């Protein structure tokens, strides 16, 4: 599709990361949907720890901001135009955007492991722009319809909910599972909620922050622990599953020690690039250790969980900002004071 799109302006506002710690609101041309794509007017975008990290440091591991970049990878909105090959009936539809479109041709895509596609184009990962803007385009099948019972905020937070669903799938959480979660940030809270939905009998969440521990008790945790009071294993935790959402080496080591023989450890939090692990303990107790990288085929489940009320996403939102104040949301101190800040372009 080329040329002007009916009812859509020619330009839009975007919050652009020019360098670490430097954001600027710019006017850019509204993108036009290519064949097989939809144009979405953005209604809400959740802020993520990765956005904070890019804003603060200009990089995450091998992903380095070398050119101006629009951050934000948790968007929802409304379809306002479609490219060729997409049904016009999609116009006006409220959607949650799955922000990573794979190549669809590599062996990982063919195996259904499209989150591992080496050529995936993922929002707000250099050099791909994200959604802190008024409009974005996305592949038609990665704009997932949401019912009106799901708010714009909740539709945006289907992305972190997908992370939690994927982590629990990797963990094998099920009926009667005993689950230990390190970190009571948004992902940890959602991992706890999903674990309870899946039938976990015990969900223990650890965090240094008393406010976050209190939040965990409101979001699925059956118990909370302050790591400064001793390792979970020494306090009676004998988990089938340990999910680390902190990225802290000490939390990972303590969590591994609290997993039963034959249990599973899932690393979700991104912290140190390298850490020392108790390999002898992992081997002798036959513990399965795996990482997670985003998600695959989680949106249908996420939509159902949000629409049914089984998982409460709106309750996670503690503040809203507009495009002119994205920097306030991404500065480490304000970000740490909230559970989830949502940008409303």
Coordinates of C-alpha atoms in Angstrom, one line a residue:
X1 CA 0.0 0.0 0.0
X2 CA 1.4 3.4 -0.9
X3 CA 0.4 7.0 -0.6
X4 CA -1.9 8.5 2.0
X5 CA -4.1 6.4 4.1
X6 CA -7.6 7.7 4.6
X7 CA -8.2 9.3 7.9
X8 CA -4.6 8.9 9.0
X9 CA -2.2 11.9 9.3
X10 CA 1.0 12.1 7.3
X11 CA 3.2 12.5 10.4
X12 CA 3.3 11.3 14.0
X13 CA 5.2 11.9 17.3
X14 CA 7.8 9.4 18.5
X15 CA 10.0 9.3 21.6
X16 CA 13.5 8.6 20.2
X17 CA 16.5 7.4 22.1
X18 CA 19.4 9.3 20.6
X19 CA 22.0 8.1 23.1
X20 CA 22.2 6.6 26.5
X21 CA 20.1 8.9 28.8
X22 CA 19.0 11.1 25.9
X23 CA 15.4 11.0 24.6
X24 CA 13.9 13.4 22.1
X25 CA 10.3 13.6 20.9
X26 CA 10.5 13.8 17.1
X27 CA 8.0 14.1 14.2
X28 CA 8.3 11.2 11.8
X29 CA 6.3 10.0 8.8
X30 CA 3.5 7.6 9.7
X31 CA 4.5 4.2 8.3
X32 CA 2.5 2.7 5.5
X33 CA 1.4 -1.0 5.9
X34 CA 3.3 -3.3 3.5
X35 CA 1.5 -6.3 1.9
X36 CA 0.3 -8.6 4.7
X37 CA 0.7 -5.8 7.4
X38 CA -1.7 -3.6 9.4
X39 CA -1.2 -0.1 10.6
X40 CA -2.1 0.3 14.3
X41 CA -2.8 3.5 16.2
X42 CA -1.0 2.9 19.5
X43 CA -3.2 3.1 22.6
X44 CA -0.9 1.9 25.3
X45 CA 2.7 0.7 25.6
X46 CA 4.1 -1.0 28.8
X47 CA 7.6 0.0 29.9
X48 CA 10.0 -2.9 30.5
X49 CA 13.3 -3.4 32.3
X50 CA 15.0 -3.7 28.9
X51 CA 13.7 -0.2 27.9
X52 CA 15.2 1.1 31.2
X53 CA 18.5 -0.7 30.4
X54 CA 18.8 0.7 26.9
X55 CA 17.9 4.2 28.2
X56 CA 20.5 3.9 31.0
X57 CA 23.3 2.0 29.2
X58 CA 22.7 2.2 25.5
X59 CA 23.0 -1.6 25.1
X60 CA 22.0 -5.0 26.4
X61 CA 24.7 -7.6 25.8
X62 CA 25.3 -7.9 22.1
X63 CA 22.5 -5.5 21.2
X64 CA 24.0 -2.0 21.0
X65 CA 22.1 1.2 20.2
X66 CA 24.2 2.7 17.4
X67 CA 21.5 4.8 15.7
X68 CA 18.5 6.7 17.0
X69 CA 16.0 4.1 18.3
X70 CA 12.4 4.1 19.3
X71 CA 11.9 2.0 22.4
X72 CA 8.8 0.1 23.6
X73 CA 7.8 -3.4 22.8
X74 CA 4.6 -3.9 24.8
X75 CA 1.9 -2.2 22.6
X76 CA -1.8 -2.3 22.1
X77 CA -4.0 -0.2 19.9
X78 CA -6.5 -0.2 17.1
X79 CA -6.1 -1.2 13.4
X80 CA -6.6 1.9 11.2
X81 CA -5.4 0.7 7.9
X82 CA -4.3 -2.5 6.1
X83 CA -1.9 -3.5 3.4
X84 CA -2.8 -5.6 0.4
X85 CA -3.8 -9.1 1.2
X86 CA -5.3 -8.2 4.5
X87 CA -9.1 -8.1 5.0
X88 CA -10.5 -4.6 5.3
X89 CA -12.7 -5.9 8.0
X90 CA -9.7 -5.7 10.4
X91 CA -9.9 -1.9 10.3
X92 CA -11.3 -0.7 13.7
X93 CA -10.3 -3.9 15.5
X94 CA -8.6 -3.6 18.9
X95 CA -5.4 -5.5 19.0
X96 CA -2.5 -6.6 21.2
X97 CA 0.8 -6.6 19.2
X98 CA 3.2 -9.5 19.4
X99 CA 6.3 -7.5 18.8
X100 CA 8.6 -10.0 17.1
X101 CA 8.1 -11.2 13.5
X102 CA 10.3 -14.1 12.5
X103 CA 11.6 -15.0 9.0
X104 CA 9.2 -18.0 8.8
X105 CA 11.7 -19.9 6.7
X106 CA 14.5 -21.0 8.9
X107 CA 14.6 -24.4 10.7
X108 CA 13.6 -22.8 14.0
X109 CA 10.5 -21.3 12.4
X110 CA 9.7 -24.6 10.8
X111 CA 10.0 -26.3 14.1
X112 CA 7.6 -23.8 15.7
X113 CA 10.5 -22.3 17.7
X114 CA 10.1 -18.9 16.1
X115 CA 11.3 -17.1 19.2
X116 CA 14.8 -18.6 18.3
X117 CA 14.7 -17.3 14.7
X118 CA 18.1 -15.6 14.1
X119 CA 16.4 -13.1 11.8
X120 CA 13.5 -12.1 13.9
X121 CA 12.6 -8.4 13.7
X122 CA 11.8 -7.5 17.3
X123 CA 10.4 -4.1 18.4
X124 CA 12.9 -1.9 20.3
X125 CA 15.9 -4.2 19.6
X126 CA 18.5 -2.4 17.5
X127 CA 18.1 -1.6 14.7
X128 CA 14.3 -2.2 14.8
X129 CA 12.2 0.7 16.1
X130 CA 9.6 0.0 18.8
X131 CA 6.2 1.5 19.8
X132 CA 6.8 4.7 21.8
X133 CA 5.1 6.4 18.9
X134 CA 1.6 7.2 17.7
X135 CA 1.5 4.5 15.0
X136 CA 3.3 1.3 14.2
X137 CA 3.0 -1.4 11.5
X138 CA 3.1 -5.1 12.2
X139 CA 2.4 -8.4 10.3
X140 CA -1.3 -9.0 10.2
X141 CA -1.1 -12.3 12.1
X142 CA 1.0 -10.7 14.9
X143 CA -1.8 -8.2 15.7
X144 CA -4.0 -10.3 17.9
X145 CA -7.6 -9.3 18.4
X146 CA -8.7 -8.6 21.9
X147 CA -12.3 -8.4 23.3
X148 CA -13.6 -5.1 24.7
X149 CA -13.5 -6.6 28.2
X150 CA -9.7 -6.3 28.0
X151 CA -8.5 -2.7 28.5
X152 CA -5.8 -1.0 26.4
X153 CA -3.4 -1.3 29.3
X154 CA -4.1 -5.0 29.8
X155 CA -3.9 -5.7 26.0
X156 CA -0.4 -4.1 26.1
X157 CA 0.6 -6.3 29.1
X158 CA -0.2 -9.4 27.2
X159 CA 3.5 -9.2 26.2
X160 CA 4.9 -9.7 29.7
X161 CA 2.1 -12.2 30.4
X162 CA 3.4 -14.1 27.5
X163 CA 6.9 -14.2 29.1
X164 CA 5.3 -15.7 32.2
X165 CA 3.3 -18.2 30.2
X166 CA 6.4 -19.3 28.4
X167 CA 8.4 -19.6 31.6
X168 CA 5.8 -21.8 33.2
X169 CA 5.6 -23.9 30.0
X170 CA 9.4 -24.4 30.1
X171 CA 9.2 -25.2 33.8
X172 CA 6.4 -27.8 33.4
X173 CA 4.3 -26.2 36.1
X174 CA 1.1 -28.2 36.7
X175 CA -1.4 -29.4 39.2
X176 CA 0.1 -29.5 42.7
X177 CA 3.5 -28.0 41.7
X178 CA 5.6 -26.3 44.3
X179 CA 7.1 -23.2 42.7
X180 CA 9.8 -20.8 43.8
X181 CA 10.1 -17.5 42.1
X182 CA 13.0 -15.0 42.6
X183 CA 12.1 -11.4 42.0
X184 CA 8.7 -9.7 42.5
X185 CA 8.8 -7.3 39.5
X186 CA 6.1 -7.4 36.9
X187 CA 7.4 -10.7 35.3
X188 CA 7.8 -12.4 38.7
X189 CA 4.3 -11.4 39.7
X190 CA 2.9 -12.7 36.5
X191 CA 4.9 -16.0 36.7
X192 CA 3.3 -16.4 40.1
X193 CA -0.2 -15.7 38.8
X194 CA 0.2 -18.1 35.9
X195 CA 1.6 -20.8 38.1
X196 CA -1.5 -20.6 40.3
X197 CA -3.8 -20.7 37.3
X198 CA -2.0 -23.9 36.2
X199 CA -2.7 -25.5 39.5
X200 CA 0.4 -24.9 41.5
X201 CA -0.2 -25.7 45.2
X202 CA 2.6 -23.5 46.5
X203 CA 4.1 -20.4 45.1
X204 CA 6.9 -18.8 47.1
X205 CA 8.3 -15.5 45.9
X206 CA 11.5 -13.9 47.2
X207 CA 12.4 -10.2 46.9
X208 CA 14.5 -7.7 48.8
X209 CA 11.8 -5.0 48.7
X210 CA 9.1 -5.3 51.3
X211 CA 6.6 -3.5 49.0
X212 CA 7.2 -5.9 46.2
X213 CA 6.8 -8.9 48.6
X214 CA 3.4 -7.4 49.7
X215 CA 2.5 -7.1 46.0
X216 CA 3.4 -10.8 45.4
X217 CA 0.9 -11.9 48.1
X218 CA -1.8 -10.0 46.1
X219 CA -0.7 -11.6 42.8
X220 CA -0.7 -15.3 43.4
X221 CA 2.1 -16.0 45.9
X222 CA 1.2 -18.3 48.8
X223 CA 4.2 -17.1 50.8
X224 CA 7.0 -14.5 50.4
X225 CA 10.6 -14.5 51.7
X226 CA 13.2 -11.8 52.2
X227 CA 16.5 -13.3 50.9
X228 CA 18.4 -11.5 53.7
X229 CA 16.7 -13.7 56.2
X230 CA 18.4 -16.8 54.8
X231 CA 18.3 -19.1 51.7
X232 CA 15.0 -20.6 50.8
X233 CA 16.3 -24.2 51.3
X234 CA 17.2 -23.4 54.9
X235 CA 13.7 -22.1 55.5
X236 CA 12.0 -25.2 54.4
X237 CA 11.4 -24.6 50.6
X238 CA 11.6 -27.8 48.6
X239 CA 10.4 -26.7 45.1
X240 CA 9.6 -28.7 42.1
X241 CA 10.3 -25.6 40.0
X242 CA 12.5 -22.6 40.4
X243 CA 12.0 -19.6 38.1
X244 CA 14.5 -16.8 38.4
X245 CA 13.1 -13.4 37.4
X246 CA 15.8 -11.4 39.1
X247 CA 19.0 -12.0 37.1
X248 CA 20.9 -11.9 40.4
X249 CA 23.6 -14.5 40.7
X250 CA 23.0 -15.0 44.4
X251 CA 19.3 -15.5 43.8
X252 CA 20.0 -18.1 41.1
X253 CA 22.4 -20.0 43.4
X254 CA 20.0 -20.0 46.3
X255 CA 17.1 -21.0 44.1
X256 CA 19.0 -24.0 42.7
X257 CA 19.7 -25.1 46.2
X258 CA 16.0 -25.1 47.0
X259 CA 14.9 -27.3 44.1
X260 CA 14.3 -31.0 44.7
X261 CA 16.3 -33.7 42.9
X262 CA 14.9 -34.1 39.4
X263 CA 13.4 -30.6 39.5
X264 CA 13.6 -27.8 37.0
X265 CA 15.3 -24.4 37.0
X266 CA 14.2 -21.7 34.5
X267 CA 16.3 -18.5 34.0
X268 CA 14.1 -15.6 32.9
X269 CA 15.8 -12.5 34.4
X270 CA 18.6 -10.9 32.5
X271 CA 21.5 -9.7 34.8
X272 CA 25.1 -10.7 34.6
X273 CA 26.3 -12.0 31.2
X274 CA 28.2 -14.8 33.1
X275 CA 27.8 -16.3 36.5
X276 CA 29.2 -19.2 38.5
X277 CA 26.8 -22.1 39.0
X278 CA 26.9 -25.2 41.3
X279 CA 27.5 -27.7 38.5
X280 CA 28.1 -30.6 40.9
X281 CA 24.8 -30.1 42.5
X282 CA 23.0 -29.8 39.2
X283 CA 24.6 -33.0 38.0
X284 CA 24.2 -35.1 41.1
X285 CA 20.6 -34.2 41.6
X286 CA 19.7 -34.4 37.9
X287 CA 18.2 -30.9 37.8
X288 CA 17.1 -29.5 34.4
X289 CA 18.4 -26.0 33.8
X290 CA 17.1 -23.9 30.9
X291 CA 16.9 -20.4 29.8
X292 CA 14.0 -18.6 28.1
X293 CA 14.1 -16.2 25.2
X294 CA 10.8 -14.3 24.7
X295 CA 8.0 -16.8 23.8
X296 CA 6.2 -18.6 20.9
X297 CA 2.5 -19.1 20.4
X298 CA 1.5 -17.6 23.7
X299 CA -1.0 -14.9 22.7
X300 CA -4.1 -17.0 22.4
X301 CA -3.6 -18.3 25.9
X302 CA -2.7 -14.8 27.2
X303 CA -5.9 -13.3 25.7
X304 CA -8.0 -16.0 27.3
X305 CA -6.4 -15.5 30.7
X306 CA -6.9 -11.7 30.6
X307 CA -10.4 -11.9 29.2
X308 CA -11.6 -14.4 31.7
X309 CA -10.1 -12.5 34.7
X310 CA -7.9 -15.5 35.6
X311 CA -4.9 -13.1 35.5
X312 CA -5.4 -9.5 36.6
X313 CA -3.2 -7.2 34.4
X314 CA -4.8 -3.8 35.1
X315 CA -3.8 -4.1 38.7
X316 CA -0.1 -4.2 37.8
X317 CA -0.3 -0.6 36.3
X318 CA 0.8 2.0 38.8
X319 CA 1.4 5.0 36.6
X320 CA 0.8 6.5 33.1
X321 CA 3.0 8.9 31.2
X322 CA 2.8 10.5 27.7
X323 CA 5.5 10.6 25.0
X324 CA 6.9 13.8 26.5
X325 CA 7.7 12.1 29.8
X326 CA 9.0 8.7 28.7
X327 CA 12.3 9.6 30.3
X328 CA 10.7 9.9 33.7
X329 CA 9.4 6.4 33.3
X330 CA 12.7 4.9 32.2
X331 CA 14.9 6.6 34.8
X332 CA 16.0 3.8 37.2
X333 CA 14.7 5.3 40.4
X334 CA 11.1 6.1 39.3
X335 CA 10.9 2.8 37.4
X336 CA 11.9 0.9 40.6
X337 CA 9.2 2.7 42.6
X338 CA 6.5 1.3 40.4
X339 CA 5.3 -2.1 39.3
X340 CA 4.4 -1.1 35.8
X341 CA 4.4 2.3 34.0
X342 CA 2.4 2.5 30.8
X343 CA 3.0 5.0 28.1
X344 CA -0.1 6.4 26.4
X345 CA 1.0 8.0 23.1

